[in-house]
PDB file of C-alpha atoms in Angstrom:
ATOM      1  CA  GLU A   1       0.010  -0.146  -0.065  1.00 59.00           C
ATOM      2  CA  ALA A   2       1.154   3.588  -0.532  1.00 72.00           C
ATOM      3  CA  GLY A   3       2.400   5.368   2.379  1.00 89.00           C
ATOM      4  CA  VAL A   4       1.577   8.877   3.827  1.00 93.00           C
ATOM      5  CA  THR A   5       2.653  11.259   1.046  1.00 94.00           C
ATOM      6  CA  GLN A   6       3.435  15.097   1.675  1.00 96.00           C
ATOM      7  CA  PHE A   7       4.400  17.663  -0.668  1.00 95.00           C
ATOM      8  CA  PRO A   8       6.233  19.491  -1.221  1.00 96.00           C
ATOM      9  CA  SER A   9       9.278  17.964   0.293  1.00 93.00           C
ATOM     10  CA  HIS A  10      10.911  21.401   0.749  1.00 94.00           C
ATOM     11  CA  SER A  11       9.797  25.065   0.410  1.00 96.00           C
ATOM     12  CA  VAL A  12      11.503  28.227   0.840  1.00 97.00           C
ATOM     13  CA  ILE A  13       9.343  31.509   0.926  1.00 97.00           C
ATOM     14  CA  GLU A  14       9.656  34.983   2.206  1.00 97.00           C
ATOM     15  CA  LYS A  15       8.477  36.316   5.323  1.00 97.00           C
ATOM     16  CA  GLY A  16       4.868  37.434   4.597  1.00 97.00           C
ATOM     17  CA  GLN A  17       4.108  35.007   1.875  1.00 97.00           C
ATOM     18  CA  THR A  18       1.562  32.089   2.131  1.00 97.00           C
ATOM     19  CA  VAL A  19       2.340  28.532   1.957  1.00 98.00           C
ATOM     20  CA  THR A  20       0.092  25.412   1.526  1.00 98.00           C
ATOM     21  CA  LEU A  21       1.329  21.966   2.802  1.00 98.00           C
ATOM     22  CA  ARG A  22      -0.339  19.075   1.414  1.00 97.00           C
ATOM     23  CA  CYS A  23      -0.655  15.543   3.155  1.00 97.00           C
ATOM     24  CA  ASP A  24      -2.183  12.406   1.560  1.00 96.00           C
ATOM     25  CA  PRO A  25      -2.757   9.708   4.131  1.00 95.00           C
ATOM     26  CA  ILE A  26      -2.891   6.204   3.633  1.00 93.00           C
ATOM     27  CA  SER A  27      -6.228   5.283   2.008  1.00 91.00           C
ATOM     28  CA  GLY A  28      -8.906   4.204   4.640  1.00 89.00           C
ATOM     29  CA  HIS A  29      -7.018   5.855   7.427  1.00 91.00           C
ATOM     30  CA  ASP A  30      -9.671   8.269   9.117  1.00 91.00           C
ATOM     31  CA  ASN A  31      -7.379   9.616  11.504  1.00 92.00           C
ATOM     32  CA  LEU A  32      -4.837  12.363  10.187  1.00 95.00           C
ATOM     33  CA  TYR A  33      -2.427  14.292  12.246  1.00 95.00           C
ATOM     34  CA  TRP A  34      -0.106  17.235  11.733  1.00 96.00           C
ATOM     35  CA  TYR A  35       3.101  17.789  13.898  1.00 95.00           C
ATOM     36  CA  ARG A  36       6.190  20.046  13.507  1.00 94.00           C
ATOM     37  CA  ARG A  37       9.657  20.263  14.582  1.00 90.00           C
ATOM     38  CA  VAL A  38      10.779  23.680  14.832  1.00 88.00           C
ATOM     39  CA  MET A  39      14.571  24.762  15.053  1.00 75.00           C
ATOM     40  CA  GLY A  40      15.768  21.016  15.812  1.00 71.00           C
ATOM     41  CA  LYS A  41      13.522  21.086  19.066  1.00 80.00           C
ATOM     42  CA  GLU A  42      11.035  18.581  20.071  1.00 84.00           C
ATOM     43  CA  ILE A  43       8.296  17.464  17.698  1.00 90.00           C
ATOM     44  CA  LYS A  44       5.093  19.075  18.573  1.00 92.00           C
ATOM     45  CA  PHE A  45       1.507  18.075  17.931  1.00 93.00           C
ATOM     46  CA  LEU A  46      -0.542  20.398  16.009  1.00 96.00           C
ATOM     47  CA  LEU A  47      -3.844  18.937  15.126  1.00 94.00           C
ATOM     48  CA  HIS A  48      -5.920  15.827  14.608  1.00 94.00           C
ATOM     49  CA  PHE A  49      -8.660  14.984  12.064  1.00 94.00           C
ATOM     50  CA  VAL A  50     -11.095  12.195  12.211  1.00 92.00           C
ATOM     51  CA  LYS A  51     -12.260  12.153   8.653  1.00 93.00           C
ATOM     52  CA  GLU A  52     -13.107  15.696   7.865  1.00 94.00           C
ATOM     53  CA  SER A  53     -13.595  16.865  11.259  1.00 94.00           C
ATOM     54  CA  LYS A  54     -11.112  18.541  13.537  1.00 94.00           C
ATOM     55  CA  GLN A  55     -10.921  16.328  16.688  1.00 91.00           C
ATOM     56  CA  ASP A  56      -8.288  18.255  18.480  1.00 91.00           C
ATOM     57  CA  GLU A  57      -6.482  21.556  17.237  1.00 93.00           C
ATOM     58  CA  SER A  58      -4.939  22.460  20.657  1.00 92.00           C
ATOM     59  CA  GLY A  59      -1.465  22.539  19.102  1.00 93.00           C
ATOM     60  CA  MET A  60      -2.104  25.081  16.536  1.00 95.00           C
ATOM     61  CA  PRO A  61       0.215  27.745  17.319  1.00 92.00           C
ATOM     62  CA  ASN A  62      -1.972  30.802  16.213  1.00 93.00           C
ATOM     63  CA  ASN A  63      -4.631  31.853  13.725  1.00 94.00           C
ATOM     64  CA  ARG A  64      -2.049  32.164  10.875  1.00 96.00           C
ATOM     65  CA  PHE A  65      -2.379  28.472  10.595  1.00 97.00           C
ATOM     66  CA  LEU A  66      -5.281  26.833   8.767  1.00 97.00           C
ATOM     67  CA  ALA A  67      -5.757  23.223   8.432  1.00 97.00           C
ATOM     68  CA  GLU A  68      -8.492  21.375   6.312  1.00 97.00           C
ATOM     69  CA  ARG A  69      -9.315  17.944   5.078  1.00 96.00           C
ATOM     70  CA  THR A  70     -11.560  17.922   2.245  1.00 85.00           C
ATOM     71  CA  GLY A  71     -13.946  15.045   2.091  1.00 87.00           C
ATOM     72  CA  GLY A  72     -11.978  13.346   4.695  1.00 85.00           C
ATOM     73  CA  THR A  73      -9.169  12.513   2.509  1.00 92.00           C
ATOM     74  CA  TYR A  74      -6.082  14.723   1.827  1.00 96.00           C
ATOM     75  CA  SER A  75      -5.304  17.516   4.136  1.00 98.00           C
ATOM     76  CA  THR A  76      -3.802  20.928   3.780  1.00 98.00           C
ATOM     77  CA  LEU A  77      -2.029  23.092   6.114  1.00 98.00           C
ATOM     78  CA  LYS A  78      -1.755  26.628   5.152  1.00 98.00           C
ATOM     79  CA  VAL A  79       0.456  29.161   6.826  1.00 97.00           C
ATOM     80  CA  GLN A  80      -0.573  32.992   6.100  1.00 97.00           C
ATOM     81  CA  PRO A  81       1.268  34.864   6.539  1.00 97.00           C
ATOM     82  CA  ALA A  82       4.519  33.143   7.142  1.00 97.00           C
ATOM     83  CA  GLU A  83       7.019  34.347   9.956  1.00 96.00           C
ATOM     84  CA  LEU A  84      10.591  33.422  10.460  1.00 96.00           C
ATOM     85  CA  GLU A  85       9.605  31.304  13.326  1.00 94.00           C
ATOM     86  CA  ASP A  86       7.559  28.971  11.340  1.00 96.00           C
ATOM     87  CA  SER A  87      10.662  27.310   9.867  1.00 95.00           C
ATOM     88  CA  GLY A  88      10.863  23.848  10.722  1.00 93.00           C
ATOM     89  CA  VAL A  89       9.582  20.431   9.420  1.00 92.00           C
ATOM     90  CA  TYR A  90       6.084  19.609   9.142  1.00 95.00           C
ATOM     91  CA  PHE A  91       5.101  16.040   9.438  1.00 95.00           C
ATOM     92  CA  CYS A  92       1.784  14.327   8.623  1.00 96.00           C
ATOM     93  CA  ALA A  93       0.934  10.941  10.084  1.00 94.00           C
ATOM     94  CA  SER A  94      -2.100   8.779   9.467  1.00 93.00           C
ATOM     95  CA  SER A  95      -3.664   5.860  11.476  1.00 89.00           C
ATOM     96  CA  GLN A  96      -6.601   3.444  11.006  1.00 84.00           C
ATOM     97  CA  LEU A  97      -6.979   3.208  14.862  1.00 76.00           C
ATOM     98  CA  SER A  98      -5.963   5.483  17.784  1.00 67.00           C
ATOM     99  CA  ALA A  99      -2.606   6.719  18.466  1.00 61.00           C
ATOM    100  CA  SER A 100      -2.104   3.898  20.792  1.00 62.00           C
ATOM    101  CA  TYR A 101      -1.526   1.700  17.800  1.00 68.00           C
ATOM    102  CA  GLY A 102       1.242   3.622  16.305  1.00 72.00           C
ATOM    103  CA  TYR A 103       1.255   6.129  13.326  1.00 81.00           C
ATOM    104  CA  THR A 104       2.601   6.007   9.800  1.00 87.00           C
ATOM    105  CA  PHE A 105       4.309   9.315   9.120  1.00 91.00           C
ATOM    106  CA  GLY A 106       5.082  10.995   5.853  1.00 92.00           C
ATOM    107  CA  SER A 107       8.389  12.138   5.157  1.00 91.00           C
ATOM    108  CA  GLY A 108       7.804  15.594   5.923  1.00 93.00           C
ATOM    109  CA  THR A 109       7.833  19.027   4.453  1.00 95.00           C
ATOM    110  CA  ARG A 110      10.885  21.201   5.207  1.00 93.00           C
ATOM    111  CA  LEU A 111       9.664  24.956   5.484  1.00 95.00           C
ATOM    112  CA  THR A 112      12.062  27.794   5.430  1.00 95.00           C
ATOM    113  CA  VAL A 113      10.931  31.408   5.842  1.00 96.00           C
ATOM    114  CA  VAL A 114      13.531  33.895   4.843  1.00 97.00           C
TER     115      VAL A 114
ATOM    116  CA  SER B   1       4.357  21.327  29.032  1.00 31.00           C
ATOM    117  CA  GLN B   2       4.180  17.418  28.995  1.00 35.00           C
ATOM    118  CA  GLN B   3       7.130  16.874  26.678  1.00 50.00           C
ATOM    119  CA  GLY B   4       9.421  13.913  27.637  1.00 65.00           C
ATOM    120  CA  GLU B   5      13.130  14.089  27.554  1.00 71.00           C
ATOM    121  CA  GLU B   6      15.760  11.715  26.043  1.00 77.00           C
ATOM    122  CA  ASP B   7      19.268  11.354  27.155  1.00 78.00           C
ATOM    123  CA  PRO B   8      21.828  11.761  26.071  1.00 83.00           C
ATOM    124  CA  GLN B   9      21.151  14.556  23.624  1.00 87.00           C
ATOM    125  CA  ALA B  10      23.763  13.315  21.487  1.00 91.00           C
ATOM    126  CA  LEU B  11      25.724  10.178  21.347  1.00 93.00           C
ATOM    127  CA  SER B  12      28.759   9.139  19.040  1.00 95.00           C
ATOM    128  CA  ILE B  13      29.871   5.377  19.013  1.00 95.00           C
ATOM    129  CA  GLN B  14      31.801   3.202  16.761  1.00 97.00           C
ATOM    130  CA  GLU B  15      30.218   0.532  14.145  1.00 97.00           C
ATOM    131  CA  GLY B  16      29.570  -2.433  16.122  1.00 97.00           C
ATOM    132  CA  GLU B  17      29.122  -0.985  19.639  1.00 97.00           C
ATOM    133  CA  ASN B  18      25.880  -0.858  21.391  1.00 97.00           C
ATOM    134  CA  ALA B  19      23.819   2.430  21.835  1.00 96.00           C
ATOM    135  CA  THR B  20      21.684   3.184  24.764  1.00 96.00           C
ATOM    136  CA  MET B  21      19.255   6.002  24.834  1.00 94.00           C
ATOM    137  CA  ASN B  22      16.952   6.797  27.727  1.00 94.00           C
ATOM    138  CA  CYS B  23      13.510   8.811  27.692  1.00 92.00           C
ATOM    139  CA  SER B  24      11.624   9.977  30.835  1.00 92.00           C
ATOM    140  CA  TYR B  25       8.042  11.372  30.663  1.00 90.00           C
ATOM    141  CA  LYS B  26       5.518  12.996  32.926  1.00 88.00           C
ATOM    142  CA  THR B  27       2.234  11.427  32.443  1.00 85.00           C
ATOM    143  CA  SER B  28       0.355   8.179  32.747  1.00 87.00           C
ATOM    144  CA  ILE B  29       0.599   6.352  29.449  1.00 88.00           C
ATOM    145  CA  ASN B  30      -1.058   3.353  27.475  1.00 87.00           C
ATOM    146  CA  ASN B  31       2.199   2.709  25.543  1.00 89.00           C
ATOM    147  CA  LEU B  32       5.399   4.300  24.660  1.00 92.00           C
ATOM    148  CA  GLN B  33       6.820   4.359  21.089  1.00 92.00           C
ATOM    149  CA  TRP B  34      10.304   4.737  19.659  1.00 94.00           C
ATOM    150  CA  TYR B  35      10.766   6.673  16.375  1.00 93.00           C
ATOM    151  CA  ARG B  36      13.793   7.416  14.101  1.00 94.00           C
ATOM    152  CA  GLN B  37      14.321  10.374  11.982  1.00 90.00           C
ATOM    153  CA  ASN B  38      16.986  10.051   9.384  1.00 85.00           C
ATOM    154  CA  SER B  39      18.482  13.568   8.270  1.00 76.00           C
ATOM    155  CA  GLY B  40      15.930  15.183   5.967  1.00 66.00           C
ATOM    156  CA  ARG B  41      13.602  12.340   6.078  1.00 74.00           C
ATOM    157  CA  GLY B  42      10.387  11.317   7.857  1.00 81.00           C
ATOM    158  CA  LEU B  43       9.911   9.648  10.863  1.00 88.00           C
ATOM    159  CA  VAL B  44       9.723   5.915  11.099  1.00 89.00           C
ATOM    160  CA  HIS B  45       8.076   3.724  13.603  1.00 89.00           C
ATOM    161  CA  LEU B  46      10.513   1.335  15.309  1.00 94.00           C
ATOM    162  CA  ILE B  47       8.744  -0.220  18.233  1.00 93.00           C
ATOM    163  CA  LEU B  48       5.842   0.008  20.562  1.00 92.00           C
ATOM    164  CA  ILE B  49       5.734  -1.118  24.134  1.00 94.00           C
ATOM    165  CA  ARG B  50       2.540  -1.103  26.175  1.00 92.00           C
ATOM    166  CA  SER B  51       2.241  -0.067  29.736  1.00 92.00           C
ATOM    167  CA  ASN B  52       1.920  -3.496  31.085  1.00 94.00           C
ATOM    168  CA  GLU B  53       5.067  -4.623  29.342  1.00 96.00           C
ATOM    169  CA  ARG B  54       8.501  -4.356  30.903  1.00 97.00           C
ATOM    170  CA  GLU B  55      10.912  -5.385  27.812  1.00 98.00           C
ATOM    171  CA  LYS B  56      10.249  -5.976  24.231  1.00 97.00           C
ATOM    172  CA  HIS B  57      12.693  -7.045  21.226  1.00 96.00           C
ATOM    173  CA  SER B  58      12.715  -6.335  17.888  1.00 95.00           C
ATOM    174  CA  GLY B  59      15.759  -7.324  15.694  1.00 96.00           C
ATOM    175  CA  ARG B  60      18.591  -5.417  17.131  1.00 97.00           C
ATOM    176  CA  LEU B  61      16.478  -3.182  19.093  1.00 97.00           C
ATOM    177  CA  ARG B  62      15.497  -3.841  22.734  1.00 98.00           C
ATOM    178  CA  VAL B  63      13.200  -1.462  24.846  1.00 98.00           C
ATOM    179  CA  THR B  64      12.566  -1.550  28.344  1.00 97.00           C
ATOM    180  CA  LEU B  65       9.760   0.401  30.201  1.00 97.00           C
ATOM    181  CA  ASP B  66       9.725   1.146  34.057  1.00 96.00           C
ATOM    182  CA  THR B  67       6.331   2.923  34.648  1.00 95.00           C
ATOM    183  CA  SER B  68       7.159   3.519  38.341  1.00 95.00           C
ATOM    184  CA  LYS B  69      10.079   5.598  37.324  1.00 94.00           C
ATOM    185  CA  LYS B  70       8.228   6.847  34.170  1.00 94.00           C
ATOM    186  CA  SER B  71      11.406   6.092  31.921  1.00 94.00           C
ATOM    187  CA  SER B  72      12.185   3.835  28.893  1.00 95.00           C
ATOM    188  CA  SER B  73      15.384   2.810  27.120  1.00 96.00           C
ATOM    189  CA  LEU B  74      16.369   1.841  23.731  1.00 96.00           C
ATOM    190  CA  LEU B  75      19.320  -0.266  23.107  1.00 97.00           C
ATOM    191  CA  ILE B  76      20.655  -0.898  19.419  1.00 97.00           C
ATOM    192  CA  THR B  77      22.977  -3.568  19.615  1.00 97.00           C
ATOM    193  CA  ALA B  78      25.944  -4.013  16.886  1.00 97.00           C
ATOM    194  CA  SER B  79      25.211  -0.557  15.473  1.00 97.00           C
ATOM    195  CA  ARG B  80      25.703   0.089  11.943  1.00 96.00           C
ATOM    196  CA  ALA B  81      26.697   3.313  10.104  1.00 95.00           C
ATOM    197  CA  ALA B  82      23.011   3.346   8.739  1.00 94.00           C
ATOM    198  CA  ASP B  83      21.709   3.644  12.364  1.00 96.00           C
ATOM    199  CA  THR B  84      22.871   7.239  12.345  1.00 96.00           C
ATOM    200  CA  ALA B  85      19.640   9.231  12.975  1.00 95.00           C
ATOM    201  CA  SER B  86      17.716  10.991  15.418  1.00 92.00           C
ATOM    202  CA  TYR B  87      15.755   8.783  17.959  1.00 94.00           C
ATOM    203  CA  PHE B  88      12.611   9.893  19.681  1.00 93.00           C
ATOM    204  CA  CYS B  89      10.357   8.438  22.216  1.00 93.00           C
ATOM    205  CA  ALA B  90       6.702   9.385  22.266  1.00 91.00           C
ATOM    206  CA  THR B  91       4.093   8.687  24.632  1.00 89.00           C
ATOM    207  CA  ASP B  92       0.111   8.810  24.073  1.00 82.00           C
ATOM    208  CA  GLY B  93      -0.300  10.777  27.766  1.00 70.00           C
ATOM    209  CA  GLY B  94      -2.728   8.280  28.772  1.00 67.00           C
ATOM    210  CA  ALA B  95      -5.094   9.667  25.817  1.00 63.00           C
ATOM    211  CA  THR B  96      -5.439   8.335  22.459  1.00 58.00           C
ATOM    212  CA  ASN B  97      -5.551  11.167  20.179  1.00 71.00           C
ATOM    213  CA  LYS B  98      -2.026  12.432  20.015  1.00 83.00           C
ATOM    214  CA  LEU B  99       1.481  11.613  20.718  1.00 87.00           C
ATOM    215  CA  ILE B 100       3.797  13.514  22.988  1.00 87.00           C
ATOM    216  CA  PHE B 101       7.500  13.428  21.775  1.00 89.00           C
ATOM    217  CA  GLY B 102      10.782  13.702  23.619  1.00 85.00           C
ATOM    218  CA  THR B 103      13.370  16.042  22.628  1.00 85.00           C
ATOM    219  CA  GLY B 104      15.412  13.310  20.734  1.00 90.00           C
ATOM    220  CA  THR B 105      18.882  11.777  20.694  1.00 92.00           C
ATOM    221  CA  LEU B 106      21.078  12.125  17.992  1.00 92.00           C
ATOM    222  CA  LEU B 107      23.047   9.174  17.361  1.00 95.00           C
ATOM    223  CA  ALA B 108      26.263   9.228  15.308  1.00 96.00           C
ATOM    224  CA  VAL B 109      27.695   5.971  14.344  1.00 96.00           C
ATOM    225  CA  GLN B 110      31.137   6.099  12.898  1.00 95.00           C
ATOM    226  CA  PRO B 111      32.337   3.573  10.425  1.00 90.00           C
TER     227      PRO B 111
END
């Protein structure tokens, strides 16, 4: 089966611009998660979708971040406007069951804001 | 903050040696998982140990869990250069909808 796919793999944008990251989960996985690792620090939870609904968005840093999951399939994470501190690696993961059974992560999108 | 912590933060060993990384966490858990991140790549799930287990093996990996001390260790035996990566522990914090990651250990295996 295909894994979790993220694109772009790298993105370099200027401060103030908008960037949209995309994640395609494993087919049939209702749970989709976004995480990020900023400046080599710990990996932090951003939000969790169950199908098209946001189950938990407690980790979203501020209102510059908007996540959607159209039709319960792929998800997008938009950053608008981007700031320097948004630089980091954004990971998407999906699972069929709960987090207690382990996730499958995508390869991540490395975002650099200059 | 409920992040766990790994130690050491960085570890450099020679090929063939064993590598041990430790993880501490703060909340009750249902399970603890270890992940690896190779430079510039995604996170790879290595092993999951449930709260009622004390030790688990998978190939060259050995994980222990001590819930009384809220700690876990990951042992990689007979390390290889390809094991060079960052290793993270992650817990579910007793909940089931998200993982709480530790700060990671950067392992460098010298050929």
